[in-house]
Coordinates of C-alpha atoms in Angstrom, one line a residue:
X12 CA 3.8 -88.4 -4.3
X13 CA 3.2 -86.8 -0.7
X14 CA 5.9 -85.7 1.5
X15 CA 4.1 -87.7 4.3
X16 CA 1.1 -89.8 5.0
X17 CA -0.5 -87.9 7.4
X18 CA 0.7 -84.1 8.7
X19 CA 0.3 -83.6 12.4
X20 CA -0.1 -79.5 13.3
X21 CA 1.0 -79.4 16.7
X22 CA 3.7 -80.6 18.8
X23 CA 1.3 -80.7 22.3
X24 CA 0.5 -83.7 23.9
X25 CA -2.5 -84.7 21.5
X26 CA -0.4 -84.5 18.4
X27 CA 2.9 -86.5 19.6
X28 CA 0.0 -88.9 20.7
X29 CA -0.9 -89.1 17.1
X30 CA 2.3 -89.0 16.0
X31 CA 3.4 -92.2 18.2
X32 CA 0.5 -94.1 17.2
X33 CA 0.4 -93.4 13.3
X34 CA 4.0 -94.6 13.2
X35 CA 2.8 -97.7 15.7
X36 CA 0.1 -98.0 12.6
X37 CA 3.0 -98.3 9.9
X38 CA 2.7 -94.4 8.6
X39 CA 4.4 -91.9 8.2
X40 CA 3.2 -88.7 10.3
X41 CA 5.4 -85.4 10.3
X42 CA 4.8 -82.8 13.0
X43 CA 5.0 -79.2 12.3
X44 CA 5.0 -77.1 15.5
X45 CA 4.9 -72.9 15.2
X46 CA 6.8 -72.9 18.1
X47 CA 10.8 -73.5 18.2
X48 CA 10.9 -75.1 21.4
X49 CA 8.7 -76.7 24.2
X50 CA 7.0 -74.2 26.3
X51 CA 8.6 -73.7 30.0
X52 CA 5.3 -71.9 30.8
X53 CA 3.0 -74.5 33.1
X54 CA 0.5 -75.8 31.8
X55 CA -1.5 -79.0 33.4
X56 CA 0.1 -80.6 36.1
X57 CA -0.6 -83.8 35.4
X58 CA -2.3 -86.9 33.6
X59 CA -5.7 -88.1 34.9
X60 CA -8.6 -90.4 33.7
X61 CA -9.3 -93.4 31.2
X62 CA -5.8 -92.1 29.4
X63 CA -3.7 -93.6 32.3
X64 CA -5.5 -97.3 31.3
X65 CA -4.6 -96.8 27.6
X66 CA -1.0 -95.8 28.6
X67 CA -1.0 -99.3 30.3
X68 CA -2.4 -100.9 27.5
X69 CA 0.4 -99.6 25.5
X70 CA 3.3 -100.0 28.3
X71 CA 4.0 -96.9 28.8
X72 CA 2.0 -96.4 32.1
X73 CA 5.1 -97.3 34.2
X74 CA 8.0 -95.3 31.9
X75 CA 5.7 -91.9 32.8
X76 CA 5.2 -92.9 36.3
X77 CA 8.9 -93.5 36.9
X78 CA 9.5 -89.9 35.6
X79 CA 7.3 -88.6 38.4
X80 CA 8.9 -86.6 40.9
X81 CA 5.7 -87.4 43.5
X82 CA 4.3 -90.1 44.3
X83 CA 0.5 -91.3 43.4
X84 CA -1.9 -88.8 44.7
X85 CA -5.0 -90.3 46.5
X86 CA -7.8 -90.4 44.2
X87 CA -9.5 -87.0 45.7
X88 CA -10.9 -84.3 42.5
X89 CA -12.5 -81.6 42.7
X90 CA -15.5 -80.9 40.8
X91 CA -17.5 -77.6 41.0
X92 CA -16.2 -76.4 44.1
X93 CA -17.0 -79.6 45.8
X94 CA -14.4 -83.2 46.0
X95 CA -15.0 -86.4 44.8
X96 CA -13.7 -88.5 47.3
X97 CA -12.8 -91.8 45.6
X98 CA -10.6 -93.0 48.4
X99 CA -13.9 -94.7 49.5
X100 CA -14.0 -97.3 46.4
X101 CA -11.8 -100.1 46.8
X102 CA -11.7 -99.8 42.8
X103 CA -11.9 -96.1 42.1
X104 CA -12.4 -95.0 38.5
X105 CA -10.5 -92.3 38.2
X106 CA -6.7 -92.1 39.2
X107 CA -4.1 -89.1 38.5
X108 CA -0.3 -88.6 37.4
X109 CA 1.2 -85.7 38.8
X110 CA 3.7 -85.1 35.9
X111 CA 3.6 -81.8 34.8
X112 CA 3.0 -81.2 30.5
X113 CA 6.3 -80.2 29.8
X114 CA 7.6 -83.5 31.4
X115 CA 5.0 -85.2 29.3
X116 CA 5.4 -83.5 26.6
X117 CA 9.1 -84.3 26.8
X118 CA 8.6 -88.5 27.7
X119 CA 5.8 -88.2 24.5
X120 CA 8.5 -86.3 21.9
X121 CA 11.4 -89.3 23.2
X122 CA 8.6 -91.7 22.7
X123 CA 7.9 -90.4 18.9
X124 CA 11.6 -90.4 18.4
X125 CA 12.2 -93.5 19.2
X126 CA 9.4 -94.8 16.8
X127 CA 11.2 -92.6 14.1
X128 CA 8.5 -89.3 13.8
X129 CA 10.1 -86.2 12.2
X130 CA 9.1 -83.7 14.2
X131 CA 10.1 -80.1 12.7
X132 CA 10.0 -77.0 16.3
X133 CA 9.6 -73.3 14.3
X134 CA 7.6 -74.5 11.2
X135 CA 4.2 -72.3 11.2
X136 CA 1.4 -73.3 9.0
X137 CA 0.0 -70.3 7.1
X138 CA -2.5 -71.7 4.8
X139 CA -4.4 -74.8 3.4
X140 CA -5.5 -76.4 0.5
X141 CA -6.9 -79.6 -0.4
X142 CA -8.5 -81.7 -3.1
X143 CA -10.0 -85.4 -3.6
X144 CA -6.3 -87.2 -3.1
X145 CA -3.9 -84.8 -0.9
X146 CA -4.0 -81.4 1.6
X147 CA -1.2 -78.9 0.5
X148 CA 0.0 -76.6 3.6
X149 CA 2.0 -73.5 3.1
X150 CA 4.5 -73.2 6.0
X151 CA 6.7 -70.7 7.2
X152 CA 10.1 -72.6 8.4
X153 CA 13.3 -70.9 9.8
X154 CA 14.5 -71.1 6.0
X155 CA 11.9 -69.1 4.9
X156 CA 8.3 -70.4 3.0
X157 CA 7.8 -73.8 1.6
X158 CA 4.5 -75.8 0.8
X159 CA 4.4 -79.5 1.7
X160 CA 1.6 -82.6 1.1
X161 CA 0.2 -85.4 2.6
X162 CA -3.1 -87.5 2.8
X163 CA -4.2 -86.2 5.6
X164 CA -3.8 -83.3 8.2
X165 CA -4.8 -83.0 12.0
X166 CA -4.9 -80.1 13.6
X167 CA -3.9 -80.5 17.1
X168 CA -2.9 -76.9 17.4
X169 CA -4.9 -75.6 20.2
X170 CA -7.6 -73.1 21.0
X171 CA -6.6 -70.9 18.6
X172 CA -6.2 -73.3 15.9
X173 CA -4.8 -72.1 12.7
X174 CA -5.8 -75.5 10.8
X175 CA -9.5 -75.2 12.1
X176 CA -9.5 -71.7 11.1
X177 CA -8.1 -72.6 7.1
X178 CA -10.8 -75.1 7.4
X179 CA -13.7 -73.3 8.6
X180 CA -15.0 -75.0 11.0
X181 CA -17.0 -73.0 13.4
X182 CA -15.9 -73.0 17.0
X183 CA -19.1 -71.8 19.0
X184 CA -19.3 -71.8 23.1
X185 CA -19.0 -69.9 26.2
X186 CA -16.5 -67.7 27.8
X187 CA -16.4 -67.3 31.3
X188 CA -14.9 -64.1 32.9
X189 CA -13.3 -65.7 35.8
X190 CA -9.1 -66.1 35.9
X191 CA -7.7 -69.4 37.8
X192 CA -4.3 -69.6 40.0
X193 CA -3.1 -72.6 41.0
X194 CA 0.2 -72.6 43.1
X195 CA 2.3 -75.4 44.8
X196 CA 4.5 -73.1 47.5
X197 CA 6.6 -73.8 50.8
X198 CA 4.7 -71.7 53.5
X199 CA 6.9 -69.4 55.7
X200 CA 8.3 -70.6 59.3
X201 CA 5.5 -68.6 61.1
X202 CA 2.1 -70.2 59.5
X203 CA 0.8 -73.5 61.3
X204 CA -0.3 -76.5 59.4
X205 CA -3.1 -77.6 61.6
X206 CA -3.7 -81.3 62.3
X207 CA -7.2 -81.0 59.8
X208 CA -4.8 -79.4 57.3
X209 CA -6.0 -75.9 58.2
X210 CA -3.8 -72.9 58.1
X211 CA -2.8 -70.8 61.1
X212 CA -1.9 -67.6 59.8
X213 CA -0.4 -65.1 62.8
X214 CA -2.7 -61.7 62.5
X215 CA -4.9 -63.3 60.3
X216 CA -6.3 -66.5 61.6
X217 CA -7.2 -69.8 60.2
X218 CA -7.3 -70.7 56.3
X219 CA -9.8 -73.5 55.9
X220 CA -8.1 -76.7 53.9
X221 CA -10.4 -77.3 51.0
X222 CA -12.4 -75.0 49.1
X223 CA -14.0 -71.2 51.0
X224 CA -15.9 -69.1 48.9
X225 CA -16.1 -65.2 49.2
X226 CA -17.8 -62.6 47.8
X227 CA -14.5 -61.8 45.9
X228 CA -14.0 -65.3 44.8
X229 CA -12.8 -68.9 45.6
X230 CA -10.0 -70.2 47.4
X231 CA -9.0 -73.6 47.3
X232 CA -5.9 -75.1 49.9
X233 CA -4.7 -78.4 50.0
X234 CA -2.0 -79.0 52.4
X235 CA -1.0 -81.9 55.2
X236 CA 0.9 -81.7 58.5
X237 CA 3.7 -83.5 57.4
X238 CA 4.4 -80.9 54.7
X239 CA 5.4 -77.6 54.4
X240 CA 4.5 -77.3 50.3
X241 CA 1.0 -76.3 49.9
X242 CA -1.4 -76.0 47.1
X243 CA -3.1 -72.8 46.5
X244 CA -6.2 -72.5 44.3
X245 CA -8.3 -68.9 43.6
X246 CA -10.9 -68.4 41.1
X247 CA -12.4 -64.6 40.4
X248 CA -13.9 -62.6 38.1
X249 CA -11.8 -60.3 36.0
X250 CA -11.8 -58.1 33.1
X251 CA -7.8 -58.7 32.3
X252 CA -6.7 -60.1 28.9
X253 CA -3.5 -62.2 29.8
X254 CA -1.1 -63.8 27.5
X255 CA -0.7 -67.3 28.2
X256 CA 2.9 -66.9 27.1
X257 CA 3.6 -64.7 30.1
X258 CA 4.4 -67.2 33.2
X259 CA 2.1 -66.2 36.6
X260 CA 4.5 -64.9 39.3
X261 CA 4.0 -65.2 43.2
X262 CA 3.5 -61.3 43.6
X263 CA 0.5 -62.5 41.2
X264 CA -0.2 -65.2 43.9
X265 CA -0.2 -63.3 46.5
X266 CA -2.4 -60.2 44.7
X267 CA -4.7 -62.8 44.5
X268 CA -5.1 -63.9 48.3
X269 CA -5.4 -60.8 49.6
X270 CA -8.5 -60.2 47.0
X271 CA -9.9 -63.3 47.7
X272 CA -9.8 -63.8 51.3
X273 CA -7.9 -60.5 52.4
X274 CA -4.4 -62.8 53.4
X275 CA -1.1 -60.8 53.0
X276 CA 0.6 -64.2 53.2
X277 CA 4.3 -64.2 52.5
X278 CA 5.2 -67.3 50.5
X279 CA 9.0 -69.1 49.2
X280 CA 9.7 -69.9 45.8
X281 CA 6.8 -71.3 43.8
X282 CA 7.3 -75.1 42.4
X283 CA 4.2 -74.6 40.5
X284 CA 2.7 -71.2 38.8
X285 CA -0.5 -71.4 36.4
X286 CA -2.9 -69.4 35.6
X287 CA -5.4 -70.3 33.2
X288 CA -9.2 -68.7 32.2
X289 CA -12.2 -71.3 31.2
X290 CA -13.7 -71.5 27.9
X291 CA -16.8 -74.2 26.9
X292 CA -16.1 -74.5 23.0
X293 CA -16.7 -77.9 20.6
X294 CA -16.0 -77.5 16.8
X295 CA -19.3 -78.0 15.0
X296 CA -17.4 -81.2 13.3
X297 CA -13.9 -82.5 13.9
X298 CA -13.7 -82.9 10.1
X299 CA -13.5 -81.1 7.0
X300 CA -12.7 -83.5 4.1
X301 CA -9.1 -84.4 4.7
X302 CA -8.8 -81.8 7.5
X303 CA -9.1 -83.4 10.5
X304 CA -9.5 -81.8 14.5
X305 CA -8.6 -83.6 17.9
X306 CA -7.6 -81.7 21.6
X307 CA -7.8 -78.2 22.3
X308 CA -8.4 -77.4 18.2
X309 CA -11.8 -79.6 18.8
X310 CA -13.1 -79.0 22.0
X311 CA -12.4 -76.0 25.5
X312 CA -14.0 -77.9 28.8
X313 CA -14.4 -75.5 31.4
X314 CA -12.9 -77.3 34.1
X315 CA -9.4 -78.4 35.5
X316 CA -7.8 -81.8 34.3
X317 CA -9.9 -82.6 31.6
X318 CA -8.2 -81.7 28.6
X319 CA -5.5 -83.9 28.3
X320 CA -7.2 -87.3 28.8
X321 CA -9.9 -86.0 26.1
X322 CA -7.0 -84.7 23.4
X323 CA -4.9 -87.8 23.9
X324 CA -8.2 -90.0 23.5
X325 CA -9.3 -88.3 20.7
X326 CA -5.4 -88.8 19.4
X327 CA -5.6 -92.9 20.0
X328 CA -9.4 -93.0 18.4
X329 CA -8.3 -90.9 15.4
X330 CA -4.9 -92.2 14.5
X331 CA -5.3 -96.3 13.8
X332 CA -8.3 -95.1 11.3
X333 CA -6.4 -92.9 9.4
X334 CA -3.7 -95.5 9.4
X335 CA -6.2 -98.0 7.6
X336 CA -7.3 -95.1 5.0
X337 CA -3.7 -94.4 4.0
X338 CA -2.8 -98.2 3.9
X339 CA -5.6 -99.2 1.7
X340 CA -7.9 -101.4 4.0
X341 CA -10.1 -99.3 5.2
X342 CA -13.7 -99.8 4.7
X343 CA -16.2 -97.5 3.5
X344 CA -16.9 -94.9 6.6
X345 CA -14.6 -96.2 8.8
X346 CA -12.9 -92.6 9.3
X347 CA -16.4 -91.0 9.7
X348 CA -16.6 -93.0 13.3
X349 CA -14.1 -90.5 14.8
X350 CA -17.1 -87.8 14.3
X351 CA -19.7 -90.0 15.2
X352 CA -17.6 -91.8 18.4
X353 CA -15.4 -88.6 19.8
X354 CA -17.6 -85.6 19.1
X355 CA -20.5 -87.3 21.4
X356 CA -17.6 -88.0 23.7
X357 CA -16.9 -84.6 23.8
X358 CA -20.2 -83.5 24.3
X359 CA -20.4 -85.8 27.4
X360 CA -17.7 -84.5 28.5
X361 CA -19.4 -80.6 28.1
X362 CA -21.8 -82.1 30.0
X363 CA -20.3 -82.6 33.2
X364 CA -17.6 -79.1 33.0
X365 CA -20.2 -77.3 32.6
X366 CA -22.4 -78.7 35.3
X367 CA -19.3 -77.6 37.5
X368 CA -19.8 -74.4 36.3
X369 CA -23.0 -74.2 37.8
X370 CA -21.7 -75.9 41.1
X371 CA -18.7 -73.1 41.5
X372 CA -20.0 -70.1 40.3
X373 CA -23.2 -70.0 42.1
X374 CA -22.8 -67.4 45.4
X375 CA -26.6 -67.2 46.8
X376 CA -28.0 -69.3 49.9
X377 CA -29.6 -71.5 46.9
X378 CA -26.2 -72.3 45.3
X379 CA -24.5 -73.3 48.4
X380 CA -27.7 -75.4 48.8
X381 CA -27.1 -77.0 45.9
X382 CA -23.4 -77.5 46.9
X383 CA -24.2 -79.2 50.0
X384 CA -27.0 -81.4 48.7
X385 CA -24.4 -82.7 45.9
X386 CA -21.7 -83.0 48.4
X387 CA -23.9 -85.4 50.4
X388 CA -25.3 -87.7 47.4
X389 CA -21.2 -88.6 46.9
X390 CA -20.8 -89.9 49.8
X391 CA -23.3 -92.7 49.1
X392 CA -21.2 -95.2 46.5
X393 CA -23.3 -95.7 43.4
X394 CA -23.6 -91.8 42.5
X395 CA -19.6 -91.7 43.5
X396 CA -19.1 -94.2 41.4
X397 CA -20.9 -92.7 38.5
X398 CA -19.5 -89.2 38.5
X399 CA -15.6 -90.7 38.7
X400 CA -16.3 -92.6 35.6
X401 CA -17.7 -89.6 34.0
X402 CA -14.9 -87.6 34.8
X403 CA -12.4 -90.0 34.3
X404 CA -14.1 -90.9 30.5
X405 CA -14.1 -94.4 31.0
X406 CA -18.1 -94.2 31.5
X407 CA -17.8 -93.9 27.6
X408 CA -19.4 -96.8 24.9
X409 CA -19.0 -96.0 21.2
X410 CA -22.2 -97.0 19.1
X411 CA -21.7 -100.2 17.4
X412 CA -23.5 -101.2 13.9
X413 CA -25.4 -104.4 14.4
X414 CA -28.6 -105.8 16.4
X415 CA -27.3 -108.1 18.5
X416 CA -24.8 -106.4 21.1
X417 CA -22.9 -108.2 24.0
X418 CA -22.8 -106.0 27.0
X419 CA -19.3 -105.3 26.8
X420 CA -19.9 -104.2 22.7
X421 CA -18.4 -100.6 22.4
X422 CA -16.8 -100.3 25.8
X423 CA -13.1 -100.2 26.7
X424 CA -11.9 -104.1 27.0
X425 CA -11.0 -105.2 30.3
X426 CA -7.7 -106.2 31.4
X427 CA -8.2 -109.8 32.3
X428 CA -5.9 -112.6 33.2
X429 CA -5.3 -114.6 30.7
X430 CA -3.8 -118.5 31.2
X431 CA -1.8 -119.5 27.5
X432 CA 0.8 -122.0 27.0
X433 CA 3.6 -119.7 28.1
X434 CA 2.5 -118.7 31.1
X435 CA 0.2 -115.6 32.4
X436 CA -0.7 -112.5 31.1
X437 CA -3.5 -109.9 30.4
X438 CA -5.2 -108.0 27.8
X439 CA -3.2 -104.7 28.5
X440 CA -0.2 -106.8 27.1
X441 CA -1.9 -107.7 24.1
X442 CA -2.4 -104.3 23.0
X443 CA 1.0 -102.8 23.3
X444 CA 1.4 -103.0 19.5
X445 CA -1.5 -101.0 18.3
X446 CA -3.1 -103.9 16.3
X447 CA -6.6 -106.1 16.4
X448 CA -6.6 -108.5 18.6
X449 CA -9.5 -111.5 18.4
X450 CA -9.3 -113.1 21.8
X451 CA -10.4 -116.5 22.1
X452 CA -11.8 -117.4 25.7
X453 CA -13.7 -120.6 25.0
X454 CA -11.4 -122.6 22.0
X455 CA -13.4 -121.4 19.4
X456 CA -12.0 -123.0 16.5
X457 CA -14.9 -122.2 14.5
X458 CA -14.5 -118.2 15.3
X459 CA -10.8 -118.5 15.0
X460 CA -11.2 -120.2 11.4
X461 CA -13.3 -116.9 10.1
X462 CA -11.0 -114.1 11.8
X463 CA -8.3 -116.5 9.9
X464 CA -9.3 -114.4 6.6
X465 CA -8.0 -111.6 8.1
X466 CA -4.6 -112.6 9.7
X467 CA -2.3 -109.8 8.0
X468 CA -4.7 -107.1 10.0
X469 CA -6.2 -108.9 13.3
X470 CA -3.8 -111.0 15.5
X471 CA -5.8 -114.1 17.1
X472 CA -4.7 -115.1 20.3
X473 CA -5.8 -118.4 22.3
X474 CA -6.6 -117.7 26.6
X475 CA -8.1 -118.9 29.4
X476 CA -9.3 -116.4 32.2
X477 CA -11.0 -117.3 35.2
X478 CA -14.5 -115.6 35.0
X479 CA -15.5 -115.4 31.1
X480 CA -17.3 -112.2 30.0
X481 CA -17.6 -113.7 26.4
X482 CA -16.5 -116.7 24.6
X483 CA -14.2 -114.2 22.1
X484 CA -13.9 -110.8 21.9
X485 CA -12.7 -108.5 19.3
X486 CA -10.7 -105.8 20.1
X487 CA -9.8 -102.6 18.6
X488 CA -6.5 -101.1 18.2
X489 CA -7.9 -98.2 20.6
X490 CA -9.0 -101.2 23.3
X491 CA -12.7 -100.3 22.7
X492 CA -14.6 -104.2 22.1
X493 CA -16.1 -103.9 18.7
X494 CA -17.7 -107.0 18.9
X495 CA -18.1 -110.1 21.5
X496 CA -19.4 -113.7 21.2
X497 CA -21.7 -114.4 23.9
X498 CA -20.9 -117.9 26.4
X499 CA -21.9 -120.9 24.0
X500 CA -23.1 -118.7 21.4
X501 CA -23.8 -121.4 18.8
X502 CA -21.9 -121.0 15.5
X503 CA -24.5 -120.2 12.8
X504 CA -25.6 -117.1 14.8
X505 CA -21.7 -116.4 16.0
X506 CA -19.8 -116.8 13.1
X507 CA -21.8 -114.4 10.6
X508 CA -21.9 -111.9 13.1
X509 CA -18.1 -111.9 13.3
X510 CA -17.3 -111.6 9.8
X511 CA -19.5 -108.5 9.5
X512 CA -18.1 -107.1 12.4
X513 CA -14.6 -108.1 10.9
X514 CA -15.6 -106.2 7.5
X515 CA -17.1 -103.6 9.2
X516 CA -14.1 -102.1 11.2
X517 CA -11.1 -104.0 9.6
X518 CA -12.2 -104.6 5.7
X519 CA -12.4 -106.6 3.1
X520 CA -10.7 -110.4 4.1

């Protein structure tokens, strides 16, 4: 008998993700975290990506955005020292929630609570062991040592993960030697926010809003004239180890714009400090047996607001899978699709941080040619278009067995309107619960009499929707389609495929 289903090492955002959705699953996580309370220290400063959708889809989008103490950003990133301007787009594919991670961690831990996680603050695990049925961790608690078992464990405990470590899984990548500052601070009575968002500083001169670059480093401002709070962003190159424990101060701030730009800029009291150095790991797998890796344990992108969305992904991917393992349905090598569907991801997401690398850390005439030349391209709409989805992760398509794939086979489902006989709604409602869903757009009774078989697993729903993509699709409990029946698809061809993709993600009928 194990003292939980699955054990969940890390109490960040990525494991109370995994923690809400096991329990959504019907199992039982716990969640040991070293620490003995949240961090005050700040971290990311807010949500942004193909998360927010899945938040939505689980009807929790508008609980986090309440929470927010500012309103909506415009949809402006930067990437590389350059922006992605998505305010273009009528439809842009990436979107951002200012809420801060302790705030999030904080909505994410009420969230687990409320599904009933035991989550245990000062609990350190100090060693591993596992066989064919169970994984045995030895924990140091505030009581002193104890061991405790489960089926499964995830590390979600960082970059310095202690369960990847036990495991051995290597951890190879890059580290770069610059240290980033980003600041949100009320300017003094004396500096002038300029009509462009420039800074007139007296004795110094203007501060360009946006990014400048120096031969001692970057500096990024973002600021508007109907504000006095502005966003301060350096990047340089430096030899100092720092704690991540230890909070930035403004002195720190302030070191920093003088070195950057040469600024002595007096500043009020800081709303936002964080400091934070870049790193471009990936674990060579995200699984060792029944040792299993998602977040900051798996993967280090080396660029801003990219972590979360990845981690909390990975956490939604990971979780309904294990779910089906400890609950019996599983199929055979369902839980190897989190290694073959979120360590490409990950790659992919490499991909693009590190491209930004090369973007901001370039200082010749040829890298600020290479700046401008990309800065141009986005303001044409297709390559816009493409680079928000790639940031945002939403450009992502998970392999699906089979030969015969509907265009929307793999990608995440999309929210249509859906006409039933109680009234409107949309997919995003559908998938609050966590569960299968086989949606029926064209009355196939035929389709609806084989996902019948599987009725204790896959909920069936009956719709209408205005502009059919597919005559059913079946959905995922992570919203990714794992298989759709094309308009008219005749039966014969239709109704086999189904039932293998039915066995093939959700079991035996």
């Amino acid at each position: 008998m194990t003292d939980a289903d699955v054990i969940i090492v890390g109490a960040g955002p990525t494991g109370l993700m995994s923690a809400a959705e096991l329990r959504l699953a019907g199992v039982r996580p716990l969640v040991l975290e070293r620490k003995a309370r949240r961090r005050d220290v700040p971290k990311a400063g807010g949500l942004g990506g193909q998360i927010l959708e899945l938040l939505r889809y689980r009807g929790l989008l508008e609980r986090f955005a309440a929470a927010c103490t500012e309103p909506m950003p415009a949809p402006r990133f930067p990437f590389g020292g350059v922006h992605l301007d998505l305010t273009q787009l009528a439809d842009p594919p990436m979107h951002a929630l200012p809420l801060p991670q302790q705030l999030l961690e904080r909505l994410l831990e009420e969230r687990a609570g409320e599904l009933g996680v035991d989550l245990r603050r000062g609990h350190e695990v100090v060693g591993a062991s596992q066989d064919d049925t169970a994984v045995t961790l030895d924990v140091r608690g505030p009581d002193g040592p104890y061991q405790v078992t489960a089926r499964y464990v995830v590390g979600c405990d960082g970059a310095r993960s202690r369960v990847r470590e036990l495991a051995g899984i290597a951890f190879p990548g890059t580290v770069y030697p610059e240290v980033n500052r980003l600041a949100q601070v009320p300017l003094p009575d004396e500096v002038t926010v300029l009509g462009n968002g420039d800074l007139d500083v007296p004795g110094f001169g203007a501060i360009r809003a946006g990014f400048t670059r120096t031969e001692s480093g970057l500096l990024g401002v973002g600021s508007s004239p109907d504000s006095r709070v502005v966003s301060f962003y350096t990047a340089e190159d430096e030899s100092t180890e720092y704690d991540d424990d230890v909070p930035m101060t403004v002195p720190e701030l302030q070191d920093s714009l003088r070195r950057v730009v040469g600024v002595d800029l007096r500043v009020g009291e800081a709303l936002r400090l964080s400091r934070f150095t870049f790193k471009a790991r990936q674990a060579e797998r995200y699984r060792d047996g029944r040792i299993l890796l998602a977040g900051d344990a798996a993967h280090l992108f080396p660029a801003t607001g990219i972590a979360l969305n990845a981690g909390m992904l990975d956490a939604v991917n990971l979780a309904w899978k294990l779910a089906a393992e400890v609950r019996g349905w599983a199929p055979s090598g369902l839980l190897a699709t989190y290694q073959e569907e979120r360590h490409p991801a990950g790659a992919r997401t490499m991909l693009h941080t590190r491209a930004q690398v090369a973007l901001r850390r370039g200082h010749d005439a040829a890298a600020e040619a290479l700046r401008e030349v990309f800065q141009e391209l986005l303001t044409d709409e297709q390559p816009l278009r493409r680079m928000g989805a790639m940031v945002a992760g939403s450009d992502i398509r998970y392999p699906m067995p089979g030969s015969h794939h509907h265009p929307l086979a793999g990608a995440f489902a999309p929210d249509l309107t859906l006409h039933t006989g109680q009234g409107m709604t949309g997919v995003a409602e559908l998938m609050h619960p966590a569960r299968p869903v086989l949606l029926d757009l064209a009355d196939r009774a035929d389709l609806r009499e084989v996902a019948a078989e599987w009725r204790d697993r896959v909920d069936v729903h009956t719709a209408k929707t205005d502009q059919r993509p597919a005559d059913v699709l079946l959905i995922r409990p992570d919203a990714h389609v794992a298989w759709a029946a094309g308009p008219d698809e005749p039966a014969d061809t239709a109704a086999p495929a189904l039932r293998e993709a039915l066995s093939t993600w959700f079991g035996a009928p």
